[in-house]
C-alpha positions as a LaTeX table, in Angstrom:
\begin{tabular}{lrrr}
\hline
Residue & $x$ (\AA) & $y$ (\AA) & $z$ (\AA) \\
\hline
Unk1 & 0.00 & 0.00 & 0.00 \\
Unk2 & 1.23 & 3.60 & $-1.17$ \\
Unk3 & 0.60 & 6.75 & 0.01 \\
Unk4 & $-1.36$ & 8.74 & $-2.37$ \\
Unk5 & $-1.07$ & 12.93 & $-2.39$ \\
Unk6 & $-5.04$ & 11.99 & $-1.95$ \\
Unk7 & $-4.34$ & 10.38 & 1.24 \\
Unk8 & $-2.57$ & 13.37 & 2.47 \\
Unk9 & $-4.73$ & 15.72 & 1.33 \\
Unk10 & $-7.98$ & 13.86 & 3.25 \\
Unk11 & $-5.53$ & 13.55 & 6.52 \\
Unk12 & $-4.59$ & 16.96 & 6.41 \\
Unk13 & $-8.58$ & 17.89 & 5.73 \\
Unk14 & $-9.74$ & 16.01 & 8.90 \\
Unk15 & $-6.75$ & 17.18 & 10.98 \\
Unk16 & $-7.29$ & 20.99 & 10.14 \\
Unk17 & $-11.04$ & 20.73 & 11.05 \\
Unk18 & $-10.04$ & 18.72 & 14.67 \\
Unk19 & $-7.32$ & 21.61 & 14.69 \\
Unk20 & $-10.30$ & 24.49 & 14.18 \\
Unk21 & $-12.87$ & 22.88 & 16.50 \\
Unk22 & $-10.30$ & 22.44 & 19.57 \\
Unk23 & $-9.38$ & 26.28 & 18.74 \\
Unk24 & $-13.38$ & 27.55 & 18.82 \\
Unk25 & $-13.89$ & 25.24 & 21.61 \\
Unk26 & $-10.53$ & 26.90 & 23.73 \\
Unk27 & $-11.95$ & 30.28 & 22.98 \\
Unk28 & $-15.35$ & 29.84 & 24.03 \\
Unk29 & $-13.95$ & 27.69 & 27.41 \\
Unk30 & $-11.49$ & 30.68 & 28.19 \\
Unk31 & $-14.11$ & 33.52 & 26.76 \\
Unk32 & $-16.69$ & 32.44 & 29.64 \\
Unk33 & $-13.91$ & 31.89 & 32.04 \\
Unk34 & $-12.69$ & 35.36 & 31.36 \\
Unk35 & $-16.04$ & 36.70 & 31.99 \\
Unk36 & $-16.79$ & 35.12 & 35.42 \\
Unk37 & $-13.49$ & 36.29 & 36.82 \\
Unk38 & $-14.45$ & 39.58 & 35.02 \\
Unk39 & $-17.97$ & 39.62 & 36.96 \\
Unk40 & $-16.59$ & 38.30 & 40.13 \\
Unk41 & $-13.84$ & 41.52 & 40.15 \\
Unk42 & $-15.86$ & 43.62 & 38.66 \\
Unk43 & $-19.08$ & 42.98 & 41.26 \\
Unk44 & $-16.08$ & 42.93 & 44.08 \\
Unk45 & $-14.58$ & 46.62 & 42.99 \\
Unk46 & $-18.47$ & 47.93 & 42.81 \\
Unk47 & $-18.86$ & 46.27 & 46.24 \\
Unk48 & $-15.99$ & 48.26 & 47.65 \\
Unk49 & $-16.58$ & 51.59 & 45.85 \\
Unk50 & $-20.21$ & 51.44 & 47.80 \\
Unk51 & $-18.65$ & 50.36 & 51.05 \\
Unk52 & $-16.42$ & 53.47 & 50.84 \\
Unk53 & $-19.28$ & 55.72 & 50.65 \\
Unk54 & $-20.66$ & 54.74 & 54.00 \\
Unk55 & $-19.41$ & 55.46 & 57.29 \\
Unk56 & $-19.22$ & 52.85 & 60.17 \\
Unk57 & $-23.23$ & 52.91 & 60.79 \\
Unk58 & $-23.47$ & 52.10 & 57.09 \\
Unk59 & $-25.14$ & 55.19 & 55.89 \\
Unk60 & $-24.06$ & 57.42 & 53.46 \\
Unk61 & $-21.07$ & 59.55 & 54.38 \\
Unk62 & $-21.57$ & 63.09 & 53.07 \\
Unk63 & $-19.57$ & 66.02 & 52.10 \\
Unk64 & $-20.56$ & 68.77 & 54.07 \\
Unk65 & $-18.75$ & 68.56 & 56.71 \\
Unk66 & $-15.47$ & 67.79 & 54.81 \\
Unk67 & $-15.71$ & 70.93 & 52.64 \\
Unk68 & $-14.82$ & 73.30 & 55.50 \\
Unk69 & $-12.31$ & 71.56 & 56.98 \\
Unk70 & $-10.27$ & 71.10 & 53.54 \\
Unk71 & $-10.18$ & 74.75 & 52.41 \\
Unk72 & $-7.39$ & 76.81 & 53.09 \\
Unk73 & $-7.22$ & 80.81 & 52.97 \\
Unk74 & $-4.25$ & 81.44 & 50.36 \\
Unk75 & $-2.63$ & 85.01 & 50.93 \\
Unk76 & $-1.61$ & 86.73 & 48.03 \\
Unk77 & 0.27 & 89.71 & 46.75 \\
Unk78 & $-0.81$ & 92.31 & 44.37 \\
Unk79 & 0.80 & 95.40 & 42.81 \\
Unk80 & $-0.40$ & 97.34 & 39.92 \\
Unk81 & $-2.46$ & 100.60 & 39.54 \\
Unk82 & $-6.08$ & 101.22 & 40.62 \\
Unk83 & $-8.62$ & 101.68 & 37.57 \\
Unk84 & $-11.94$ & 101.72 & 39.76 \\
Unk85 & $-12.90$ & 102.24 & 43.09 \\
Unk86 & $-16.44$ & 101.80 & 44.30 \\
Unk87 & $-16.31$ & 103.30 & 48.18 \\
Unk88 & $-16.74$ & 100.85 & 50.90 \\
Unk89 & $-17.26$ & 97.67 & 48.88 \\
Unk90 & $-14.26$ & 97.05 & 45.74 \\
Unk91 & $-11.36$ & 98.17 & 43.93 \\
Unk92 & $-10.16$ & 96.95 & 40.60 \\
Unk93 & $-6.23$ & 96.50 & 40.26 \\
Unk94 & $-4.53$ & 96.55 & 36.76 \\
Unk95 & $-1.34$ & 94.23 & 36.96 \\
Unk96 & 1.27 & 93.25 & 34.66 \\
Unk97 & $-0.58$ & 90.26 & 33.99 \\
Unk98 & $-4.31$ & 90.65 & 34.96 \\
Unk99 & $-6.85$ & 92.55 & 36.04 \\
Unk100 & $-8.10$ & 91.60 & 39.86 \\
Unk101 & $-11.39$ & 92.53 & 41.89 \\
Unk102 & $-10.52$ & 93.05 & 45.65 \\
Unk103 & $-13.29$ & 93.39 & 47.95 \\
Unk104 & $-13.02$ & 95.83 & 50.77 \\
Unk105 & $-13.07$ & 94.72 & 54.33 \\
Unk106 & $-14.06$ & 97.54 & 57.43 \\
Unk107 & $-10.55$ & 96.04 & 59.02 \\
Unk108 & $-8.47$ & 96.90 & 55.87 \\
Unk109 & $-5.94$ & 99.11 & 56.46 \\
Unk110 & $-4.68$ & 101.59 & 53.92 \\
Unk111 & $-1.31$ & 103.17 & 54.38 \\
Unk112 & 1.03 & 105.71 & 52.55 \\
Unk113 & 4.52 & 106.16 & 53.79 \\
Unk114 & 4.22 & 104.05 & 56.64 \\
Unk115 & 0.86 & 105.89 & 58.09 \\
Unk116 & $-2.52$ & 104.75 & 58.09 \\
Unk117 & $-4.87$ & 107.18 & 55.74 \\
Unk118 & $-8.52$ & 106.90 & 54.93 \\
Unk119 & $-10.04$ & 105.16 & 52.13 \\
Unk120 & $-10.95$ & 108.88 & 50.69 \\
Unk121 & $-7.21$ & 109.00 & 49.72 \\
Unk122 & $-7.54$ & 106.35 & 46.99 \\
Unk123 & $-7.35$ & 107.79 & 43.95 \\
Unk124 & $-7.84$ & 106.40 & 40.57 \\
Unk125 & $-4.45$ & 105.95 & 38.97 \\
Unk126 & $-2.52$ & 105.38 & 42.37 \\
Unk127 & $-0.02$ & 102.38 & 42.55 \\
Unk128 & $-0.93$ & 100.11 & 45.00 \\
Unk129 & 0.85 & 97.18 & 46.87 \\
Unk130 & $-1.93$ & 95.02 & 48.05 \\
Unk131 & $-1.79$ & 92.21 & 50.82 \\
Unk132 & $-4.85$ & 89.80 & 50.15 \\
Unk133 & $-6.50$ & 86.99 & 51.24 \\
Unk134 & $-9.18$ & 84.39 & 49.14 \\
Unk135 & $-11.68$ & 83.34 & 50.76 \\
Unk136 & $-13.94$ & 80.04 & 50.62 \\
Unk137 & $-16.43$ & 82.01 & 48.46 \\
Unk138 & $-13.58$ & 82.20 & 45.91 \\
Unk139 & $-13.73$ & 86.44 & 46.84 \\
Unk140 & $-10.26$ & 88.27 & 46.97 \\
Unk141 & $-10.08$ & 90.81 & 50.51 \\
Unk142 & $-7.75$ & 93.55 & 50.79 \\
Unk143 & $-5.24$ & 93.11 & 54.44 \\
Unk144 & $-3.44$ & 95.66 & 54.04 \\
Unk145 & $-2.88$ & 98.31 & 51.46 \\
Unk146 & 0.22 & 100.39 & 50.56 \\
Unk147 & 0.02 & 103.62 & 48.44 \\
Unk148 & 2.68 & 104.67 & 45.89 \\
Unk149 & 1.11 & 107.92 & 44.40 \\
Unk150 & 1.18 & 107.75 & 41.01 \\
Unk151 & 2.88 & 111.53 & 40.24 \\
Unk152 & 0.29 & 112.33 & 37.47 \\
Unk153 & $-3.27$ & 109.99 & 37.44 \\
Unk154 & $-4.48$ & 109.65 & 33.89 \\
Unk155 & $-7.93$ & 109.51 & 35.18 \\
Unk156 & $-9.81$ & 112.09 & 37.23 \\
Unk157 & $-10.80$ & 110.52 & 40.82 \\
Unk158 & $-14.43$ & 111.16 & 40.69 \\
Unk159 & $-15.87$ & 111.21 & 37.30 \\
Unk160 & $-19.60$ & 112.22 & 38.30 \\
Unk161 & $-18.08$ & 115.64 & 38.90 \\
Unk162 & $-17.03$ & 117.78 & 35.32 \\
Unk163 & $-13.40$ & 118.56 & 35.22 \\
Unk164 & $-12.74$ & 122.45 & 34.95 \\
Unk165 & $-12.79$ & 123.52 & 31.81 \\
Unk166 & $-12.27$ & 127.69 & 30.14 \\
Unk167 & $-15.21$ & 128.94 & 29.28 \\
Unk168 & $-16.19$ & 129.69 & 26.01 \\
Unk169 & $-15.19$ & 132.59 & 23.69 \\
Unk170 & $-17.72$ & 134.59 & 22.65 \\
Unk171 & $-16.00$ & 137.68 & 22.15 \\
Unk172 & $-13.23$ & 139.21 & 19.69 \\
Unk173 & $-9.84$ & 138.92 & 21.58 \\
Unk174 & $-8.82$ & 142.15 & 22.84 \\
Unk175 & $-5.31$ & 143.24 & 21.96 \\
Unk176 & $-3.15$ & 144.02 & 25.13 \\
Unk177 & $-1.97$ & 147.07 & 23.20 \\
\hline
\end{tabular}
């Protein structure tokens, strides 16, 4: 008895179709494996997620509580020139780099070469150096602030009020002569 390329060919036929059934059966074997050990961790991490949300009495642990403790005050520095002042309640500060809102505090004190002033001496255009504090309502106080004059503001301090102005000629000029 020979060996006919026939022969082969039907031997290698059956063995490739044993081959692809053991293969489909593997996958499916180690697919569903895959996905109980998949359930198991994934019902175990959803298991501790909710066990982290409760305290020891097993009720829901809440974040009230842990808000105030967790923010901090963060003190600040600002220099730059004033470019609006409403009395009593906020200032706006032009910096090199931004534009800040400070709110006014009744403790805030305002100094210019070394002695305290009133807030009347703010003018629009001064230089300030500006101590600050934010607060948990995200608000920027004032501490302390210190006055460098600016020599010449651009902008008149109180704008409601007309600056002085010549009055108008109605009249020929009338020659000194």
């Amino acid at each position: 008895m020979t060996i006919t390329p026939r022969d082969i060919a039907i031997t290698g036929g059956i063995t490739a179709v044993i081959a692809i059934i053991i293969i489909i059966i593997f996958i499916l074997v180690s697919g569903q494996k895959q996905d109980a050990d998949q359930d198991a961790k994934t019902q175990e991490l959803l298991d501790r997620i909710k066990n982290q949300g409760l305290n020891a009495q097993g009720e829901p642990i809440t974040d009230k509580t842990d808000d105030k403790d967790e923010f901090e005050e963060t003190e600040k520095t600002y220099s730059g020139r004033l470019i609006n002042l409403v009395p009593g309640e906020y200032f706006d500060l032009q910096t090199n780099a931004e534009e800040a809102r400070i709110w006014l505090e009744q403790d805030t004190e305002i100094r210019i070469n070394n002695s305290i002033v009133d807030e009347s001496d703010l003018s629009l255009g001064d230089m300030l150096e500006v101590d600050t504090v934010q607060r948990k309502d995200t608000k920027i106080y004032a501490i302390r602030i210190n006055i460098a004059r600016s020599t010449s503001p651009t902008i008149p301090t109180n704008v409601s009020e007309p600056t002085i102005q010549p009055p108008a000629i109605n009249s020929r000029p009338v020659s000194p002569y």
